mmCIF file of C-alpha atoms in Angstrom:
data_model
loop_
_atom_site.group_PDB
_atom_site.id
_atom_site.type_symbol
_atom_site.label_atom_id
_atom_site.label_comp_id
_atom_site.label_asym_id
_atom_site.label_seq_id
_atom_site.Cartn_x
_atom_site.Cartn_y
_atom_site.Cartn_z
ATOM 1 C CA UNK A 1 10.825 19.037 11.746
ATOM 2 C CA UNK A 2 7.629 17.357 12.459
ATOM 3 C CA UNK A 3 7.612 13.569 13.348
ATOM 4 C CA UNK A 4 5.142 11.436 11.212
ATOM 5 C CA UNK A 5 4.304 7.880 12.198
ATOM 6 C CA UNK A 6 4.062 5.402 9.034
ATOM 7 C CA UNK A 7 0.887 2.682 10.124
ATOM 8 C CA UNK A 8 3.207 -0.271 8.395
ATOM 9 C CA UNK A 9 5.640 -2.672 9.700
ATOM 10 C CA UNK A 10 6.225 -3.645 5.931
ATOM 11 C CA UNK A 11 9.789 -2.416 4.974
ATOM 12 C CA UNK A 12 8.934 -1.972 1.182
ATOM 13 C CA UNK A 13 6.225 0.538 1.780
ATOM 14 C CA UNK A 14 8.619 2.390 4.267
ATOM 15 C CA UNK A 15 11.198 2.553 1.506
ATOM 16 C CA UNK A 16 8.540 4.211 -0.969
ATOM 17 C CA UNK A 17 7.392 6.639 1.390
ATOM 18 C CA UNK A 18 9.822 7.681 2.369
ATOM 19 C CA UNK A 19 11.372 8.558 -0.823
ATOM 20 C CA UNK A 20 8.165 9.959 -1.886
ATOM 21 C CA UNK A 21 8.256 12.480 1.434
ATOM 22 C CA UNK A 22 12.192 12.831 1.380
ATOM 23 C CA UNK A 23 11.251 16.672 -0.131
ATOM 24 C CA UNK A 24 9.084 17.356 3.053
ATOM 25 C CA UNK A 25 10.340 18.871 6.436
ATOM 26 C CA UNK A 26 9.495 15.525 8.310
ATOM 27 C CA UNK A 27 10.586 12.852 9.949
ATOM 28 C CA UNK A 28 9.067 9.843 9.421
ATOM 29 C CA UNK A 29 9.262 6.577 11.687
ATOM 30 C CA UNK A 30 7.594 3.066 11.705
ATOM 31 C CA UNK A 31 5.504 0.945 13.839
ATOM 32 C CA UNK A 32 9.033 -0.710 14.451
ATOM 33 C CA UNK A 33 9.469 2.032 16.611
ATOM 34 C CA UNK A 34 6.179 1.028 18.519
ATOM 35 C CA UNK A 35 6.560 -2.298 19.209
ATOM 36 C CA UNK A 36 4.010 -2.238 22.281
ATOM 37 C CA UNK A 37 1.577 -0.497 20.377
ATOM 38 C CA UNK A 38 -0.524 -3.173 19.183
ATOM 39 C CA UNK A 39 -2.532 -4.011 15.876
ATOM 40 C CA UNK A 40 -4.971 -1.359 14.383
ATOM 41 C CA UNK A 41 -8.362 -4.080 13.414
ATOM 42 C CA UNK A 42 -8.982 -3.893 9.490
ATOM 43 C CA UNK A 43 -12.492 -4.542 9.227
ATOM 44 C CA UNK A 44 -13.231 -1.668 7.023
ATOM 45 C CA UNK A 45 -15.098 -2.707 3.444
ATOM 46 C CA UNK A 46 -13.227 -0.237 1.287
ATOM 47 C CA UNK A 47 -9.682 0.438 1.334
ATOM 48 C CA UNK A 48 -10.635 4.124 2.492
ATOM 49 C CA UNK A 49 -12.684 2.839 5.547
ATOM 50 C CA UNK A 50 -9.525 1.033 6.599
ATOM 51 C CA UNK A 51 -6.686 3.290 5.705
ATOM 52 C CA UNK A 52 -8.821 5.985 7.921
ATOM 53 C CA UNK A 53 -9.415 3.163 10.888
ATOM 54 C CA UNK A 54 -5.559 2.858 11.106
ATOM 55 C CA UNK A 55 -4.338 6.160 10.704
ATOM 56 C CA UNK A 56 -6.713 6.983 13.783
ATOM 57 C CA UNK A 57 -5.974 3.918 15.703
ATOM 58 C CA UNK A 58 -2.117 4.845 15.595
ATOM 59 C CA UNK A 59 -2.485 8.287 16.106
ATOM 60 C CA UNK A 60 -4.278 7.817 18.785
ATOM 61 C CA UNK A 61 -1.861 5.218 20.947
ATOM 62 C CA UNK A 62 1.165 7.391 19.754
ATOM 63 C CA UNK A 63 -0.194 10.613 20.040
ATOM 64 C CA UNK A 64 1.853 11.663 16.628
ATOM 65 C CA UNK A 65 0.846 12.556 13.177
ATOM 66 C CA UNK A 66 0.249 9.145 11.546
ATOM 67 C CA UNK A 67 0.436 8.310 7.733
ATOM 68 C CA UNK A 68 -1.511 5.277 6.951
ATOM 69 C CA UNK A 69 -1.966 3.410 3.831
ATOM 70 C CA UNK A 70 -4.698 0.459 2.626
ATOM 71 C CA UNK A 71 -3.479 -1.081 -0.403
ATOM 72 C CA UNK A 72 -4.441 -3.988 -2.545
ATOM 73 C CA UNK A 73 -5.044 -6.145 -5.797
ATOM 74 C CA UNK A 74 -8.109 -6.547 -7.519
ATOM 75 C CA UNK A 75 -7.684 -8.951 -10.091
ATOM 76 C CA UNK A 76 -11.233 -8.691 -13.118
ATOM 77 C CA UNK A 77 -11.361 -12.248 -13.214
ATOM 78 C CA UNK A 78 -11.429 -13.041 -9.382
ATOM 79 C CA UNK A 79 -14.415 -10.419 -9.081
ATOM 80 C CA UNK A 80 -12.387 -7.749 -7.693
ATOM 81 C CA UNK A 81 -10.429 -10.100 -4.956
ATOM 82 C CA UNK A 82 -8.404 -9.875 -3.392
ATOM 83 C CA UNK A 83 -9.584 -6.511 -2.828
ATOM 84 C CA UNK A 84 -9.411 -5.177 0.538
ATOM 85 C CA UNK A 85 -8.076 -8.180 2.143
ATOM 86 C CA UNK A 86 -5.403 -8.543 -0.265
ATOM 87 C CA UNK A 87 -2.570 -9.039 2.280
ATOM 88 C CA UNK A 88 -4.766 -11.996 3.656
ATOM 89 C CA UNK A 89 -5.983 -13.697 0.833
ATOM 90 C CA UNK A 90 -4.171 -16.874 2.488
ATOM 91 C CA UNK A 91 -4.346 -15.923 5.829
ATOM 92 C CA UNK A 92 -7.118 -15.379 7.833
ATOM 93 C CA UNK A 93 -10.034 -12.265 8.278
ATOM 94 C CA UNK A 94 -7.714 -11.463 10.925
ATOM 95 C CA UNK A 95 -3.969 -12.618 9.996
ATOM 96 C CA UNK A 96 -1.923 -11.565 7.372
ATOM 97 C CA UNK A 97 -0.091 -14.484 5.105
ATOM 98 C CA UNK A 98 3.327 -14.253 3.346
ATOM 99 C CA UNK A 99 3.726 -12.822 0.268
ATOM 100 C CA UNK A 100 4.903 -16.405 -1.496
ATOM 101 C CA UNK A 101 1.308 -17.974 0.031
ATOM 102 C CA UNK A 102 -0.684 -15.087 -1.522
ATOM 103 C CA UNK A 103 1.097 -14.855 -4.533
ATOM 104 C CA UNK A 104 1.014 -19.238 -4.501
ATOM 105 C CA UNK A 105 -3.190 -19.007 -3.650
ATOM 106 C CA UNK A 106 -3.624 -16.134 -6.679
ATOM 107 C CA UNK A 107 -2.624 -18.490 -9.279
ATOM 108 C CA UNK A 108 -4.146 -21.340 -8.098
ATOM 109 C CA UNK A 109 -7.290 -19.259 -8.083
ATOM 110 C CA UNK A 110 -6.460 -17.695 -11.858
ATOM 111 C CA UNK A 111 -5.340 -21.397 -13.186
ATOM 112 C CA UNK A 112 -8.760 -23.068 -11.541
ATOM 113 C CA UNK A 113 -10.656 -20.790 -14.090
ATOM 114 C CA UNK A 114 -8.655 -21.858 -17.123
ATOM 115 C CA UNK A 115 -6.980 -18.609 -16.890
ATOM 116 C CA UNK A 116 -2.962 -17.427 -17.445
ATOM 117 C CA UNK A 117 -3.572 -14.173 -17.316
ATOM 118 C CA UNK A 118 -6.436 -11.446 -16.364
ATOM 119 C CA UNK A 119 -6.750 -7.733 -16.231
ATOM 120 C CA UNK A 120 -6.284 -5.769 -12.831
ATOM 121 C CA UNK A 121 -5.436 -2.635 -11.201
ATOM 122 C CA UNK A 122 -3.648 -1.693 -7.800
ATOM 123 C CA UNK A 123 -5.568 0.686 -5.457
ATOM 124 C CA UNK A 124 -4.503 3.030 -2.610
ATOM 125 C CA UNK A 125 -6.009 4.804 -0.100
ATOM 126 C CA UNK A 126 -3.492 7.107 2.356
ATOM 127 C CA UNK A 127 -4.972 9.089 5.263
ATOM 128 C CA UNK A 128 -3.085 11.546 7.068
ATOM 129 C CA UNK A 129 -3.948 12.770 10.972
ATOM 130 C CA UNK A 130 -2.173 16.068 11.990
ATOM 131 C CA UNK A 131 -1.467 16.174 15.567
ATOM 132 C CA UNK A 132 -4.715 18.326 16.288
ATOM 133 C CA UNK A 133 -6.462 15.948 14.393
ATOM 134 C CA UNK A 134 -6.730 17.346 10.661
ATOM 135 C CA UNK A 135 -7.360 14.093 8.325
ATOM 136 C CA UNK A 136 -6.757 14.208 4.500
ATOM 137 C CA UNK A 137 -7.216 11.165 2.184
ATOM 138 C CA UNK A 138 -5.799 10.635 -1.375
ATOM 139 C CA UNK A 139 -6.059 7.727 -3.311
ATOM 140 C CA UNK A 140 -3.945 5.995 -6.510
ATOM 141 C CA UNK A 141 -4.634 3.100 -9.077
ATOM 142 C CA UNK A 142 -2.500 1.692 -11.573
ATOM 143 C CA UNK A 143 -3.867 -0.460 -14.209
ATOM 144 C CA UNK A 144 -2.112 -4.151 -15.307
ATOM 145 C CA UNK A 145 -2.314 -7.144 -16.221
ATOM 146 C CA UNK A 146 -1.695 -10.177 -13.775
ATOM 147 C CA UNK A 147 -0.320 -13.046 -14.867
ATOM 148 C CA UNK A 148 0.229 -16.530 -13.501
ATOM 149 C CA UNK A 149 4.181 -16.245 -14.646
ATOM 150 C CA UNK A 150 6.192 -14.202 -12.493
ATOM 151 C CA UNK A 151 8.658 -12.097 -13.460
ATOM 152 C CA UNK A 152 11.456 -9.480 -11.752
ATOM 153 C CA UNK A 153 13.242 -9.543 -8.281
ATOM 154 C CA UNK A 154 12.536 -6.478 -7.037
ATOM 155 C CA UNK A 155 9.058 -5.188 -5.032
ATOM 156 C CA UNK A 156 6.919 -6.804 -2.788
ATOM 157 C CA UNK A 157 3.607 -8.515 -2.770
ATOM 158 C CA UNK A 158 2.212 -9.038 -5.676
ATOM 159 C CA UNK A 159 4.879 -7.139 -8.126
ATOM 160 C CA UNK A 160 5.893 -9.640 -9.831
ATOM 161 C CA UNK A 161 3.149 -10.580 -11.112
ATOM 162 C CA UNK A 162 1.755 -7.781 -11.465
ATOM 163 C CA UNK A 163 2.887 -6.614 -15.591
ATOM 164 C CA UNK A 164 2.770 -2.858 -16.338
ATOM 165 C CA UNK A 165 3.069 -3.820 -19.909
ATOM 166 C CA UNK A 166 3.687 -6.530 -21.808
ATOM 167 C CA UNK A 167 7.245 -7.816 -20.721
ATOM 168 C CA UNK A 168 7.720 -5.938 -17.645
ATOM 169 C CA UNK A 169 6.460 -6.205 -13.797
ATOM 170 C CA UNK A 170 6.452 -4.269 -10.984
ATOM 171 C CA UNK A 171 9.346 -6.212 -9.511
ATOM 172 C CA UNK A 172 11.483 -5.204 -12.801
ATOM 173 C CA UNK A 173 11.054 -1.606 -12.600
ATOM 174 C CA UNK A 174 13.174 0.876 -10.335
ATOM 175 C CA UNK A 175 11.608 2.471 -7.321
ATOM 176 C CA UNK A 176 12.439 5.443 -9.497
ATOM 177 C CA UNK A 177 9.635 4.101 -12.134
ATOM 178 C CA UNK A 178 7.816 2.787 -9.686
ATOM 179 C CA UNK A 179 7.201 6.204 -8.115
ATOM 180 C CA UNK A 180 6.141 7.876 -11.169
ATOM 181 C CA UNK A 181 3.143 4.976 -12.391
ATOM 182 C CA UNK A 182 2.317 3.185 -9.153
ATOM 183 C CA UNK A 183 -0.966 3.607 -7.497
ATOM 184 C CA UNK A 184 1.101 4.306 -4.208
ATOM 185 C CA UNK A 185 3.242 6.573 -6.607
ATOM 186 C CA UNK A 186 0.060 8.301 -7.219
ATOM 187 C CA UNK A 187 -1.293 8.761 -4.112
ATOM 188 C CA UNK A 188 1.610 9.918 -2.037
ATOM 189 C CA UNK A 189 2.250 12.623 -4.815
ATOM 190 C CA UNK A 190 -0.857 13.647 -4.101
ATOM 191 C CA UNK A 191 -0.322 14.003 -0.683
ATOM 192 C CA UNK A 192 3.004 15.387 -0.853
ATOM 193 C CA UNK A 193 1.177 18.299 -2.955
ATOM 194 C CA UNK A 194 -1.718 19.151 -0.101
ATOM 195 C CA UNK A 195 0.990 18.688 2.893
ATOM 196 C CA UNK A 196 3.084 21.004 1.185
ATOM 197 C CA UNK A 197 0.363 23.520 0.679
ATOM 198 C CA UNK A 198 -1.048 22.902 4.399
ATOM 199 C CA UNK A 199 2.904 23.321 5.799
ATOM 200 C CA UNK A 200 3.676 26.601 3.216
#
């Protein structure tokens, strides 16, 4: 069974991939396993640029296959942002902030422009790096409507306010649904298709 390394300490995304890879001979483990590993730098413009900079960063210091993901919101009315620094809109270029300060900063941001609601989309980028070094990228968007009125206790991040139609967030929906329409959804089935073919 072959040993893949997930680039996250964030228990959510663990959860989806793992379901999403639970047909796959593998066994996958997270940078909670690593604790002395250190922190992959995210300086990348696009989510690709970064999901590739971490999946080599970790592959390298563990010397395993490593899955890694770059992820975000981009929100019309903001111009895009958060974008590729969507897990530090309130933080810093370099530090991370809670999910209640991002979600707290978004609409404050939204509200500022007179707005209660605004069209967005999720994007994700996974790369993969084999053990000898093979790299494959998918990617997955999933198109919304964000909304200064959150709604749902489920997710993480921005689900819940983050509508996939007009009374329902991503925090309402099952990680069953989520699976199927997500932009992470639609990536990792996309990956789970080429490892499978790679691993025939």
């Amino acid at each position: 069974m072959k040993k893949i390394v997930v680039a996250t300490r964030n228990d959510g995304k663990v959860r989806e991939i793992k379901d999403a890879f639970s047909r796959l001979p593998v066994e996958l483990v997270s940078l909670a396993d690593y604790p002395d590993v250190g922190e992959a730098v995210e300086d990348g413009s696009t989510f690709r640029e970064n999901a590739l900079k971490k999946a080599r960063f970790y592959h390298e210091k563990t010397g395993e296959a490593c899955l890694a993901d770059d992820s975000g919101l981009e929100v019309a009315a903001l111009g895009g942002a958060p974008g590729v620094k969507s897990a530090r809109f309130a933080g810093t270029d370099t530090k991370d902030a809670s999910d209640k300060d991002n979600n707290e900063k978004l609409v404050k941001e939204l509200l500022g422009l007179g707005l209660m609601d605004s069209a967005a989309d999720y994007r994700c980028v996974l790369a993969f790096i084999d053990e000898d070094g093979t790299e494959l990228v998918t990617e997955g968007r999933c198109d919304g409507t964000i909304h200064v009125v959150p709604h749902g206790m489920g997710g993480f991040g921005y689900d819940p306010y983050f509508y996939v139609d007009d009374e329902r967030t991503m925090a309402d929906i099952t990680l069953e649904e989520k699976q199927k329409i997500s932009h992470r959804g639609a990536a990792l089935r996309d990956m789970c298709d080429k490892l499978a073919d790679i691993w025939k």
